[in-house]
Each structure stands twice: as structure tokens, then as C-alpha cells.
PDB file of C-alpha atoms in Angstrom:
ATOM      1  CA  MET A   1      -3.295  44.358 -16.107  1.00  0.00           C
ATOM      2  CA  PRO A   2      -3.175  40.521 -16.055  1.00  0.00           C
ATOM      3  CA  ALA A   3      -0.356  38.903 -14.125  1.00  0.00           C
ATOM      4  CA  ARG A   4       2.717  38.031 -16.146  1.00  0.00           C
ATOM      5  CA  PRO A   5       3.030  34.248 -16.673  1.00  0.00           C
ATOM      6  CA  ARG A   6       5.723  32.652 -14.572  1.00  0.00           C
ATOM      7  CA  GLU A   7       8.952  31.997 -16.442  1.00  0.00           C
ATOM      8  CA  LEU A   8       9.423  28.338 -17.180  1.00  0.00           C
ATOM      9  CA  THR A   9      12.600  26.268 -16.900  1.00  0.00           C
ATOM     10  CA  PRO A  10      12.317  23.422 -19.474  1.00  0.00           C
ATOM     11  CA  ASP A  11      15.970  22.451 -19.015  1.00  0.00           C
ATOM     12  CA  ARG A  12      15.463  21.325 -15.400  1.00  0.00           C
ATOM     13  CA  SER A  13      13.623  18.040 -15.981  1.00  0.00           C
ATOM     14  CA  ALA A  14      11.255  16.174 -18.268  1.00  0.00           C
ATOM     15  CA  ARG A  15       8.351  17.396 -16.168  1.00  0.00           C
ATOM     16  CA  HIS A  16       9.431  21.009 -16.654  1.00  0.00           C
ATOM     17  CA  LEU A  17       9.836  20.367 -20.386  1.00  0.00           C
ATOM     18  CA  PHE A  18       6.329  18.869 -20.509  1.00  0.00           C
ATOM     19  CA  GLY A  19       4.901  22.036 -18.934  1.00  0.00           C
ATOM     20  CA  ALA A  20       6.871  24.326 -21.226  1.00  0.00           C
ATOM     21  CA  LYS A  21       5.754  22.456 -24.341  1.00  0.00           C
ATOM     22  CA  MET A  22       2.189  22.502 -23.121  1.00  0.00           C
ATOM     23  CA  ARG A  23       2.278  26.286 -22.687  1.00  0.00           C
ATOM     24  CA  ALA A  24       4.020  26.813 -26.030  1.00  0.00           C
ATOM     25  CA  HIS A  25       1.457  24.751 -27.960  1.00  0.00           C
ATOM     26  CA  ARG A  26      -1.423  26.334 -26.048  1.00  0.00           C
ATOM     27  CA  MET A  27      -0.234  29.846 -26.854  1.00  0.00           C
ATOM     28  CA  ARG A  28       0.493  28.924 -30.461  1.00  0.00           C
ATOM     29  CA  ALA A  29      -3.122  27.739 -30.720  1.00  0.00           C
ATOM     30  CA  GLY A  30      -4.296  31.004 -29.170  1.00  0.00           C
ATOM     31  CA  MET A  31      -5.897  29.229 -26.239  1.00  0.00           C
ATOM     32  CA  SER A  32      -6.281  30.433 -22.677  1.00  0.00           C
ATOM     33  CA  LEU A  33      -6.123  28.015 -19.767  1.00  0.00           C
ATOM     34  CA  GLU A  34      -9.904  28.277 -19.528  1.00  0.00           C
ATOM     35  CA  ALA A  35     -10.254  27.287 -23.191  1.00  0.00           C
ATOM     36  CA  LEU A  36      -7.891  24.362 -22.731  1.00  0.00           C
ATOM     37  CA  ASN A  37      -9.928  23.298 -19.701  1.00  0.00           C
ATOM     38  CA  ASP A  38     -12.963  22.983 -21.992  1.00  0.00           C
ATOM     39  CA  VAL A  39     -11.007  20.646 -24.274  1.00  0.00           C
ATOM     40  CA  VAL A  40      -9.181  18.373 -21.802  1.00  0.00           C
ATOM     41  CA  ASN A  41     -11.615  18.608 -18.871  1.00  0.00           C
ATOM     42  CA  ILE A  42      -8.995  19.535 -16.282  1.00  0.00           C
ATOM     43  CA  SER A  43      -9.370  22.635 -14.126  1.00  0.00           C
ATOM     44  CA  ARG A  44      -7.601  25.883 -15.003  1.00  0.00           C
ATOM     45  CA  SER A  45      -5.655  25.880 -11.725  1.00  0.00           C
ATOM     46  CA  HIS A  46      -4.486  22.307 -12.253  1.00  0.00           C
ATOM     47  CA  LEU A  47      -3.399  23.062 -15.831  1.00  0.00           C
ATOM     48  CA  SER A  48      -1.499  26.122 -14.573  1.00  0.00           C
ATOM     49  CA  ARG A  49       0.377  24.024 -12.028  1.00  0.00           C
ATOM     50  CA  ILE A  50       1.245  21.460 -14.688  1.00  0.00           C
ATOM     51  CA  GLU A  51       2.692  24.167 -16.930  1.00  0.00           C
ATOM     52  CA  THR A  52       4.908  25.434 -14.097  1.00  0.00           C
ATOM     53  CA  ALA A  53       5.879  21.848 -13.147  1.00  0.00           C
ATOM     54  CA  ASP A  54       4.333  22.252  -9.694  1.00  0.00           C
ATOM     55  CA  ALA A  55       2.092  19.247 -10.416  1.00  0.00           C
ATOM     56  CA  MET A  56       2.640  15.990 -12.284  1.00  0.00           C
ATOM     57  CA  PRO A  57       0.336  15.578 -15.301  1.00  0.00           C
ATOM     58  CA  PRO A  58      -2.379  12.942 -14.763  1.00  0.00           C
ATOM     59  CA  PRO A  59      -1.954   9.890 -17.060  1.00  0.00           C
ATOM     60  CA  ASP A  60      -5.022  10.691 -19.176  1.00  0.00           C
ATOM     61  CA  LEU A  61      -3.880  14.237 -20.049  1.00  0.00           C
ATOM     62  CA  PRO A  62      -1.043  13.523 -22.545  1.00  0.00           C
ATOM     63  CA  PRO A  63      -3.219  11.798 -25.206  1.00  0.00           C
ATOM     64  CA  ARG A  64      -5.795  14.611 -24.867  1.00  0.00           C
ATOM     65  CA  LEU A  65      -3.090  17.210 -25.445  1.00  0.00           C
ATOM     66  CA  ASP A  66      -1.754  15.306 -28.436  1.00  0.00           C
ATOM     67  CA  ALA A  67      -5.273  15.190 -29.880  1.00  0.00           C
ATOM     68  CA  ALA A  68      -5.922  18.877 -29.161  1.00  0.00           C
ATOM     69  CA  PHE A  69      -2.651  20.152 -30.614  1.00  0.00           C
ATOM     70  CA  GLY A  70      -2.021  17.470 -33.264  1.00  0.00           C
ATOM     71  CA  THR A  71       1.360  16.666 -31.784  1.00  0.00           C
ATOM     72  CA  ASP A  72       1.548  12.984 -32.832  1.00  0.00           C
ATOM     73  CA  GLY A  73       2.349  11.471 -29.403  1.00  0.00           C
ATOM     74  CA  ILE A  74       4.908  14.025 -28.248  1.00  0.00           C
ATOM     75  CA  PHE A  75       3.156  14.655 -24.919  1.00  0.00           C
ATOM     76  CA  GLN A  76       2.725  10.928 -24.309  1.00  0.00           C
ATOM     77  CA  GLU A  77       6.468  10.423 -24.843  1.00  0.00           C
ATOM     78  CA  LEU A  78       7.337  13.312 -22.528  1.00  0.00           C
ATOM     79  CA  TYR A  79       4.969  11.944 -19.915  1.00  0.00           C
ATOM     80  CA  GLN A  80       6.766   8.576 -19.870  1.00  0.00           C
ATOM     81  CA  LEU A  81      10.070  10.346 -19.225  1.00  0.00           C
ATOM     82  CA  ALA A  82       8.556  12.542 -16.520  1.00  0.00           C
ATOM     83  CA  ALA A  83       6.937   9.572 -14.779  1.00  0.00           C
ATOM     84  CA  ARG A  84      10.280   7.769 -14.552  1.00  0.00           C
ATOM     85  CA  GLU A  85      11.921  10.789 -12.921  1.00  0.00           C
ATOM     86  CA  ILE A  86       9.702  10.448  -9.842  1.00  0.00           C
ATOM     87  CA  HIS A  87      11.186   7.121  -8.878  1.00  0.00           C
ATOM     88  CA  PRO A  88      14.577   6.425  -7.288  1.00  0.00           C
ATOM     89  CA  ASP A  89      17.375   5.293  -9.603  1.00  0.00           C
ATOM     90  CA  GLN A  90      17.170   1.625  -8.645  1.00  0.00           C
ATOM     91  CA  PHE A  91      13.543   1.543  -9.777  1.00  0.00           C
ATOM     92  CA  LYS A  92      13.929   3.271 -13.145  1.00  0.00           C
ATOM     93  CA  ARG A  93      15.519   0.296 -14.861  1.00  0.00           C
ATOM     94  CA  ARG A  94      12.706  -1.914 -13.580  1.00  0.00           C
ATOM     95  CA  MET A  95      10.105   0.530 -14.996  1.00  0.00           C
ATOM     96  CA  GLU A  96      11.794   0.510 -18.404  1.00  0.00           C
ATOM     97  CA  LEU A  97      11.788  -3.284 -18.446  1.00  0.00           C
ATOM     98  CA  GLU A  98       8.221  -3.451 -17.200  1.00  0.00           C
ATOM     99  CA  ALA A  99       7.030  -1.261 -20.069  1.00  0.00           C
ATOM    100  CA  ARG A 100       8.656  -3.640 -22.591  1.00  0.00           C
ATOM    101  CA  ALA A 101       7.752  -6.911 -20.888  1.00  0.00           C
ATOM    102  CA  GLU A 102       5.663  -9.494 -22.693  1.00  0.00           C
ATOM    103  CA  VAL A 103       5.329 -11.720 -19.617  1.00  0.00           C
ATOM    104  CA  ILE A 104       5.236 -10.618 -15.975  1.00  0.00           C
ATOM    105  CA  GLY A 105       4.814 -12.745 -12.847  1.00  0.00           C
ATOM    106  CA  GLU A 106       4.580 -11.131  -9.410  1.00  0.00           C
ATOM    107  CA  TYR A 107       4.342 -12.181  -5.785  1.00  0.00           C
ATOM    108  CA  GLY A 108       2.898  -9.838  -3.177  1.00  0.00           C
ATOM    109  CA  GLY A 109       3.257 -10.849   0.444  1.00  0.00           C
ATOM    110  CA  GLN A 110       2.002  -7.905   2.481  1.00  0.00           C
ATOM    111  CA  ILE A 111       0.989  -5.350  -0.146  1.00  0.00           C
ATOM    112  CA  VAL A 112      -0.923  -5.611  -3.414  1.00  0.00           C
ATOM    113  CA  PRO A 113       1.539  -5.190  -6.345  1.00  0.00           C
ATOM    114  CA  GLY A 114       1.599  -1.739  -7.915  1.00  0.00           C
ATOM    115  CA  LEU A 115       0.158  -2.830 -11.272  1.00  0.00           C
ATOM    116  CA  LEU A 116      -2.952  -4.099  -9.490  1.00  0.00           C
ATOM    117  CA  GLN A 117      -3.510  -1.204  -7.096  1.00  0.00           C
ATOM    118  CA  THR A 118      -6.504   1.099  -7.209  1.00  0.00           C
ATOM    119  CA  GLU A 119      -6.069   4.831  -6.790  1.00  0.00           C
ATOM    120  CA  GLY A 120      -7.426   4.836  -3.229  1.00  0.00           C
ATOM    121  CA  TYR A 121      -5.203   1.946  -2.142  1.00  0.00           C
ATOM    122  CA  ALA A 122      -2.106   3.537  -3.664  1.00  0.00           C
ATOM    123  CA  ARG A 123      -2.829   6.870  -1.993  1.00  0.00           C
ATOM    124  CA  ALA A 124      -3.343   5.202   1.403  1.00  0.00           C
ATOM    125  CA  GLN A 125      -0.111   3.223   1.049  1.00  0.00           C
ATOM    126  CA  PHE A 126       1.988   6.260   0.143  1.00  0.00           C
ATOM    127  CA  THR A 127       0.419   8.316   2.925  1.00  0.00           C
ATOM    128  CA  LEU A 128       1.192   5.656   5.522  1.00  0.00           C
ATOM    129  CA  ALA A 129       4.717   5.198   4.166  1.00  0.00           C
ATOM    130  CA  ASN A 130       5.470   8.912   4.599  1.00  0.00           C
ATOM    131  CA  PRO A 131       2.882  10.669   6.791  1.00  0.00           C
ATOM    132  CA  TRP A 132       4.983  13.860   6.769  1.00  0.00           C
ATOM    133  CA  ALA A 133       4.937  14.269   2.972  1.00  0.00           C
ATOM    134  CA  PRO A 134       2.908  17.220   1.613  1.00  0.00           C
ATOM    135  CA  ASP A 135      -0.281  16.395  -0.262  1.00  0.00           C
ATOM    136  CA  ASP A 136       1.144  17.360  -3.653  1.00  0.00           C
ATOM    137  CA  LYS A 137       4.028  14.927  -3.209  1.00  0.00           C
ATOM    138  CA  ILE A 138       1.588  12.122  -2.372  1.00  0.00           C
ATOM    139  CA  GLU A 139      -0.523  12.963  -5.414  1.00  0.00           C
ATOM    140  CA  GLU A 140       2.606  12.962  -7.570  1.00  0.00           C
ATOM    141  CA  LEU A 141       3.477   9.454  -6.398  1.00  0.00           C
ATOM    142  CA  VAL A 142      -0.104   8.250  -6.916  1.00  0.00           C
ATOM    143  CA  THR A 143      -0.140   9.636 -10.466  1.00  0.00           C
ATOM    144  CA  ALA A 144       3.114   7.873 -11.255  1.00  0.00           C
ATOM    145  CA  ARG A 145       1.820   4.601  -9.770  1.00  0.00           C
ATOM    146  CA  LEU A 146      -1.369   4.762 -11.822  1.00  0.00           C
ATOM    147  CA  SER A 147       0.582   5.525 -15.000  1.00  0.00           C
ATOM    148  CA  ARG A 148       2.288   2.130 -14.700  1.00  0.00           C
ATOM    149  CA  LYS A 149      -1.069   0.358 -14.932  1.00  0.00           C
ATOM    150  CA  SER A 150      -1.194   1.133 -18.625  1.00  0.00           C
ATOM    151  CA  ALA A 151       1.168  -1.832 -19.073  1.00  0.00           C
ATOM    152  CA  LEU A 152      -1.784  -4.172 -18.451  1.00  0.00           C
ATOM    153  CA  SER A 153      -3.606  -2.866 -21.527  1.00  0.00           C
ATOM    154  CA  SER A 154      -0.672  -1.761 -23.682  1.00  0.00           C
ATOM    155  CA  GLY A 155      -0.792  -4.687 -26.066  1.00  0.00           C
ATOM    156  CA  THR A 156       2.875  -5.443 -25.400  1.00  0.00           C
ATOM    157  CA  LEU A 157       2.124  -7.438 -22.257  1.00  0.00           C
ATOM    158  CA  LYS A 158       0.709 -10.825 -23.282  1.00  0.00           C
ATOM    159  CA  ASP A 159       0.582 -12.590 -19.922  1.00  0.00           C
ATOM    160  CA  TYR A 160       0.429 -11.161 -16.398  1.00  0.00           C
ATOM    161  CA  SER A 161       0.146 -13.379 -13.339  1.00  0.00           C
ATOM    162  CA  ALA A 162       0.174 -12.501  -9.665  1.00  0.00           C
ATOM    163  CA  VAL A 163       0.294 -14.647  -6.579  1.00  0.00           C
ATOM    164  CA  LEU A 164      -0.941 -12.845  -3.475  1.00  0.00           C
ATOM    165  CA  ASP A 165      -0.530 -13.964   0.096  1.00  0.00           C
ATOM    166  CA  GLU A 166      -3.747 -13.864   2.100  1.00  0.00           C
ATOM    167  CA  ALA A 167      -2.069 -11.194   4.247  1.00  0.00           C
ATOM    168  CA  ALA A 168      -2.112  -8.761   1.290  1.00  0.00           C
ATOM    169  CA  LEU A 169      -5.892  -9.120   1.134  1.00  0.00           C
ATOM    170  CA  ARG A 170      -6.500  -8.678   4.827  1.00  0.00           C
ATOM    171  CA  ARG A 171      -4.015  -5.931   5.642  1.00  0.00           C
ATOM    172  CA  GLY A 172      -6.190  -2.887   5.230  1.00  0.00           C
ATOM    173  CA  PHE A 173      -5.071   0.358   3.633  1.00  0.00           C
ATOM    174  CA  GLY A 174      -7.397   3.355   3.625  1.00  0.00           C
ATOM    175  CA  GLY A 175     -10.356   1.814   5.421  1.00  0.00           C
ATOM    176  CA  ALA A 176     -13.170  -0.552   4.483  1.00  0.00           C
ATOM    177  CA  GLU A 177     -14.391   1.314   1.391  1.00  0.00           C
ATOM    178  CA  VAL A 178     -10.925   1.580  -0.111  1.00  0.00           C
ATOM    179  CA  MET A 179     -10.282  -2.104   0.538  1.00  0.00           C
ATOM    180  CA  ARG A 180     -13.653  -3.057  -0.897  1.00  0.00           C
ATOM    181  CA  GLY A 181     -12.747  -1.247  -4.108  1.00  0.00           C
ATOM    182  CA  GLN A 182      -9.305  -2.869  -4.168  1.00  0.00           C
ATOM    183  CA  LEU A 183     -10.629  -6.369  -3.574  1.00  0.00           C
ATOM    184  CA  THR A 184     -13.326  -5.902  -6.213  1.00  0.00           C
ATOM    185  CA  HIS A 185     -10.617  -4.914  -8.684  1.00  0.00           C
ATOM    186  CA  LEU A 186      -8.547  -7.984  -7.822  1.00  0.00           C
ATOM    187  CA  ALA A 187     -11.528 -10.321  -8.164  1.00  0.00           C
ATOM    188  CA  GLU A 188     -12.170  -8.944 -11.660  1.00  0.00           C
ATOM    189  CA  LEU A 189      -8.586  -9.681 -12.698  1.00  0.00           C
ATOM    190  CA  THR A 190      -8.370 -13.267 -11.400  1.00  0.00           C
ATOM    191  CA  HIS A 191      -8.912 -14.672 -14.898  1.00  0.00           C
ATOM    192  CA  THR A 192      -9.007 -12.533 -18.032  1.00  0.00           C
ATOM    193  CA  GLN A 193      -7.417 -12.928 -21.459  1.00  0.00           C
ATOM    194  CA  THR A 194      -4.163 -11.439 -20.205  1.00  0.00           C
ATOM    195  CA  THR A 195      -4.272 -11.600 -16.375  1.00  0.00           C
ATOM    196  CA  MET A 196      -4.395 -14.298 -13.722  1.00  0.00           C
ATOM    197  CA  VAL A 197      -4.469 -13.634  -9.982  1.00  0.00           C
ATOM    198  CA  GLN A 198      -4.162 -16.439  -7.427  1.00  0.00           C
ATOM    199  CA  VAL A 199      -4.263 -16.406  -3.633  1.00  0.00           C
ATOM    200  CA  VAL A 200      -2.058 -18.345  -1.227  1.00  0.00           C
ATOM    201  CA  PRO A 201      -4.204 -18.807   1.914  1.00  0.00           C
ATOM    202  CA  PHE A 202      -2.719 -18.971   5.371  1.00  0.00           C
ATOM    203  CA  THR A 203      -3.541 -22.712   5.456  1.00  0.00           C
ATOM    204  CA  VAL A 204      -0.673 -23.332   3.028  1.00  0.00           C
ATOM    205  CA  GLY A 205       1.745 -22.361   5.783  1.00  0.00           C
ATOM    206  CA  GLY A 206       5.259 -21.055   5.205  1.00  0.00           C
ATOM    207  CA  HIS A 207       6.864 -20.775   1.799  1.00  0.00           C
ATOM    208  CA  ALA A 208      10.102 -19.545   0.180  1.00  0.00           C
ATOM    209  CA  LEU A 209       8.796 -16.076  -0.732  1.00  0.00           C
ATOM    210  CA  ALA A 210       7.103 -15.281   2.613  1.00  0.00           C
ATOM    211  CA  GLY A 211       7.951 -11.778   3.772  1.00  0.00           C
ATOM    212  CA  GLY A 212       9.301 -10.531   0.457  1.00  0.00           C
ATOM    213  CA  THR A 213       8.238  -9.395  -3.006  1.00  0.00           C
ATOM    214  CA  LEU A 214       9.265 -10.722  -6.399  1.00  0.00           C
ATOM    215  CA  THR A 215       8.685  -9.639  -9.989  1.00  0.00           C
ATOM    216  CA  LEU A 216       9.736 -11.793 -12.929  1.00  0.00           C
ATOM    217  CA  MET A 217       9.764 -10.265 -16.403  1.00  0.00           C
ATOM    218  CA  THR A 218      10.401 -11.559 -19.898  1.00  0.00           C
ATOM    219  CA  SER A 219      11.097  -8.714 -22.297  1.00  0.00           C
ATOM    220  CA  ASP A 220      10.196  -8.342 -25.972  1.00  0.00           C
ATOM    221  CA  THR A 221      13.752  -9.476 -26.776  1.00  0.00           C
ATOM    222  CA  GLY A 222      13.418 -12.660 -24.721  1.00  0.00           C
ATOM    223  CA  ALA A 223      15.622 -11.422 -21.860  1.00  0.00           C
ATOM    224  CA  ARG A 224      14.514 -12.626 -18.421  1.00  0.00           C
ATOM    225  CA  ILE A 225      14.820 -10.423 -15.346  1.00  0.00           C
ATOM    226  CA  ALA A 226      14.013 -10.778 -11.650  1.00  0.00           C
ATOM    227  CA  TYR A 227      13.361  -7.824  -9.377  1.00  0.00           C
ATOM    228  CA  GLU A 228      13.166  -8.082  -5.570  1.00  0.00           C
ATOM    229  CA  GLU A 229      12.208  -5.159  -3.392  1.00  0.00           C
ATOM    230  CA  SER A 230      12.537  -4.292   0.290  1.00  0.00           C
ATOM    231  CA  ILE A 231      11.154  -1.267   2.126  1.00  0.00           C
ATOM    232  CA  THR A 232      13.633   1.220   0.644  1.00  0.00           C
ATOM    233  CA  THR A 233      15.727  -0.652  -1.942  1.00  0.00           C
ATOM    234  CA  GLY A 234      15.287  -2.873  -4.977  1.00  0.00           C
ATOM    235  CA  THR A 235      17.582  -5.484  -6.516  1.00  0.00           C
ATOM    236  CA  LEU A 236      17.517  -6.236 -10.239  1.00  0.00           C
ATOM    237  CA  THR A 237      18.907  -9.598 -11.333  1.00  0.00           C
ATOM    238  CA  GLU A 238      19.615 -10.460 -14.965  1.00  0.00           C
ATOM    239  CA  GLU A 239      22.010 -13.367 -14.400  1.00  0.00           C
ATOM    240  CA  LYS A 240      20.425 -16.444 -16.017  1.00  0.00           C
ATOM    241  CA  GLU A 241      20.843 -18.956 -13.223  1.00  0.00           C
ATOM    242  CA  SER A 242      19.670 -16.530 -10.540  1.00  0.00           C
ATOM    243  CA  VAL A 243      16.547 -15.669 -12.494  1.00  0.00           C
ATOM    244  CA  LEU A 244      15.832 -19.349 -13.161  1.00  0.00           C
ATOM    245  CA  GLU A 245      16.146 -20.146  -9.443  1.00  0.00           C
ATOM    246  CA  ARG A 246      13.567 -17.451  -8.600  1.00  0.00           C
ATOM    247  CA  GLN A 247      11.308 -18.640 -11.414  1.00  0.00           C
ATOM    248  CA  ARG A 248      11.273 -22.150  -9.923  1.00  0.00           C
ATOM    249  CA  VAL A 249      10.332 -20.782  -6.513  1.00  0.00           C
ATOM    250  CA  TYR A 250       7.537 -18.715  -8.078  1.00  0.00           C
ATOM    251  CA  ASP A 251       6.206 -21.666 -10.096  1.00  0.00           C
ATOM    252  CA  LEU A 252       6.171 -23.841  -6.969  1.00  0.00           C
ATOM    253  CA  LEU A 253       4.204 -21.198  -5.078  1.00  0.00           C
ATOM    254  CA  ARG A 254       1.697 -20.855  -7.951  1.00  0.00           C
ATOM    255  CA  ALA A 255       1.147 -24.616  -7.778  1.00  0.00           C
ATOM    256  CA  SER A 256       0.315 -24.283  -4.075  1.00  0.00           C
ATOM    257  CA  ALA A 257      -2.081 -21.370  -4.596  1.00  0.00           C
ATOM    258  CA  LEU A 258      -5.819 -21.513  -5.118  1.00  0.00           C
ATOM    259  CA  SER A 259      -7.092 -21.725  -8.685  1.00  0.00           C
ATOM    260  CA  PRO A 260      -8.210 -18.444 -10.269  1.00  0.00           C
ATOM    261  CA  THR A 261     -11.864 -19.410  -9.777  1.00  0.00           C
ATOM    262  CA  ASP A 262     -11.321 -20.349  -6.127  1.00  0.00           C
ATOM    263  CA  SER A 263      -9.166 -17.256  -5.638  1.00  0.00           C
ATOM    264  CA  ALA A 264     -12.007 -15.017  -6.864  1.00  0.00           C
ATOM    265  CA  ALA A 265     -14.360 -16.708  -4.398  1.00  0.00           C
ATOM    266  CA  PHE A 266     -11.809 -16.306  -1.622  1.00  0.00           C
ATOM    267  CA  ILE A 267     -11.338 -12.601  -2.377  1.00  0.00           C
ATOM    268  CA  ARG A 268     -15.112 -12.070  -2.286  1.00  0.00           C
ATOM    269  CA  SER A 269     -15.295 -13.868   1.059  1.00  0.00           C
ATOM    270  CA  VAL A 270     -12.706 -11.454   2.470  1.00  0.00           C
ATOM    271  CA  MET A 271     -14.798  -8.552   1.090  1.00  0.00           C
ATOM    272  CA  GLU A 272     -17.868  -9.847   2.904  1.00  0.00           C
ATOM    273  CA  GLU A 273     -15.992  -9.688   6.208  1.00  0.00           C
ATOM    274  CA  LEU A 274     -15.277  -5.955   5.811  1.00  0.00           C
ATOM    275  CA  PRO A 275     -17.333  -3.687   8.074  1.00  0.00           C
ATOM    276  CA  THR A 276     -20.176  -1.863   6.356  1.00  0.00           C
TER     277      THR A 276
END
């Protein structure tokens, strides 16, 4: 006799509701987990853990489920709610604003900003930040981090710029291969239709944002927001004069940075110094 499916608790969280809806639609369609695996190309065991909310859905699963079950974006909407639940409260408001932003400008001093991170870099960063965390917790955080990258191709975001300190390029996470992949990704984004990445080399010396991080966002309503983050906390500023002050500092730093073309060349030179 087959094992009885584990009882689900959709009222506990958006992630639990996602899993419950997934099982309900799967059973309504008369599909086993093996059959769903053939459609969405995710292993049976992984699908089972998503249904029971023991694993966070990967970002490419919701649109596949919507296509398979004809659910008109329901799973994509649930996924956005579930992804926000992973983050601490002070970060949720920032994520909501980020998803609606038409213009984003970021400064990364020691770490590559989340929207620009590769999967390997993100995993290495989270692992180093909490070496005692179980693997499934790390993978949950990585999945949530990668889900944010959809903002770069959402169509809502018209202009993304990032200014990276040279330290962010040279401080290795995950070893040479991971950094090679990360630097390759950054070089590709230095100048596209919607992205611009510039590097502030050590030769520039000190500057007003050294040692910190800053994200500036302009929403679809025209509201302007600044977000500063430390190791464990984040501060969201919506007061006009405070945001303008941070915008001036950011603009000054961009003026001191290398051009996008020179930044791409600089990033490739750092790649060449990585051990083979």
C-alpha cells in the first residue's frame, strides 16, 4: 500500500500555500509526481519537498506550473509572496520597492550587489556568512537571491547602474572558478541597453561611500528611496532631502569611476590574475 501523502498546512505561510496549491492542481489533473517531473523537469523528490514546504520553489518553476495547469499566473504570484517571507522584515519593504523600481543605482564596496550575483557567488557568500546553517537553508537563501534578478529583465526597470569598488572584484568568494564566473557576468553587464557597471579602482583613494553599501531607487510612481545596509540591518530612507544627499554622493562617485568600457577591461584584467 503506498504511503499516505503528508498532510499540508497552507495556512502557515505563502510557501506552504504554494505547496498545497501545487498538490491540489496536480491531483486535479490526475498527475503523479513522476508525471509532473516530465513536464517541469524537476526531480520527483524535489517536487515532493516543495509540496510539503520543506524546500523553496526555484524561480523557474512557477511559470512552468502556470503553463502546465493553466492557472494564469497564480503560482508566479504566490512565489513572489513566498520569496519575500525568507527575508527579515527590514528587507521586505526594500524588495517591494525594488520590484517596482524604474531606476536603480547601487554601490558595492566589499561585496557584489545581489542583483548582479551569480548562483555560485551567492551560495559562497551565504555559506561564509553562516557556516553553521544547514544546506537546505543555504539553498533557500540562494533561491530567494536569484529570484530578485528577474528585476533586471522585468521590463519595469528602465535603468540600472552599479558602482563597484575594486575590493568587491578582488575579494574572492567560492574560489577561482566561482569568481571567474562572477567577473565574466559583471563584464557582460558593464554596458547594455538597461545596465551600466563601473569600477572605482584603488587609485582613486578614499571616498564618501567607502566601507558601506547604498541602493537608490526611483519607483514607477516617481518616489525616490535610499537603502543602506550593514552586516545585519538595513535602513530605508524616503525623506526627500536625505535621499537627495545620498544621490549627490553616488553621482560624485560615478564621476570618479572608470568608464563602462574601461571598467570591462579592468574586470577582465582581474580575471586574468585568478589562478588557473
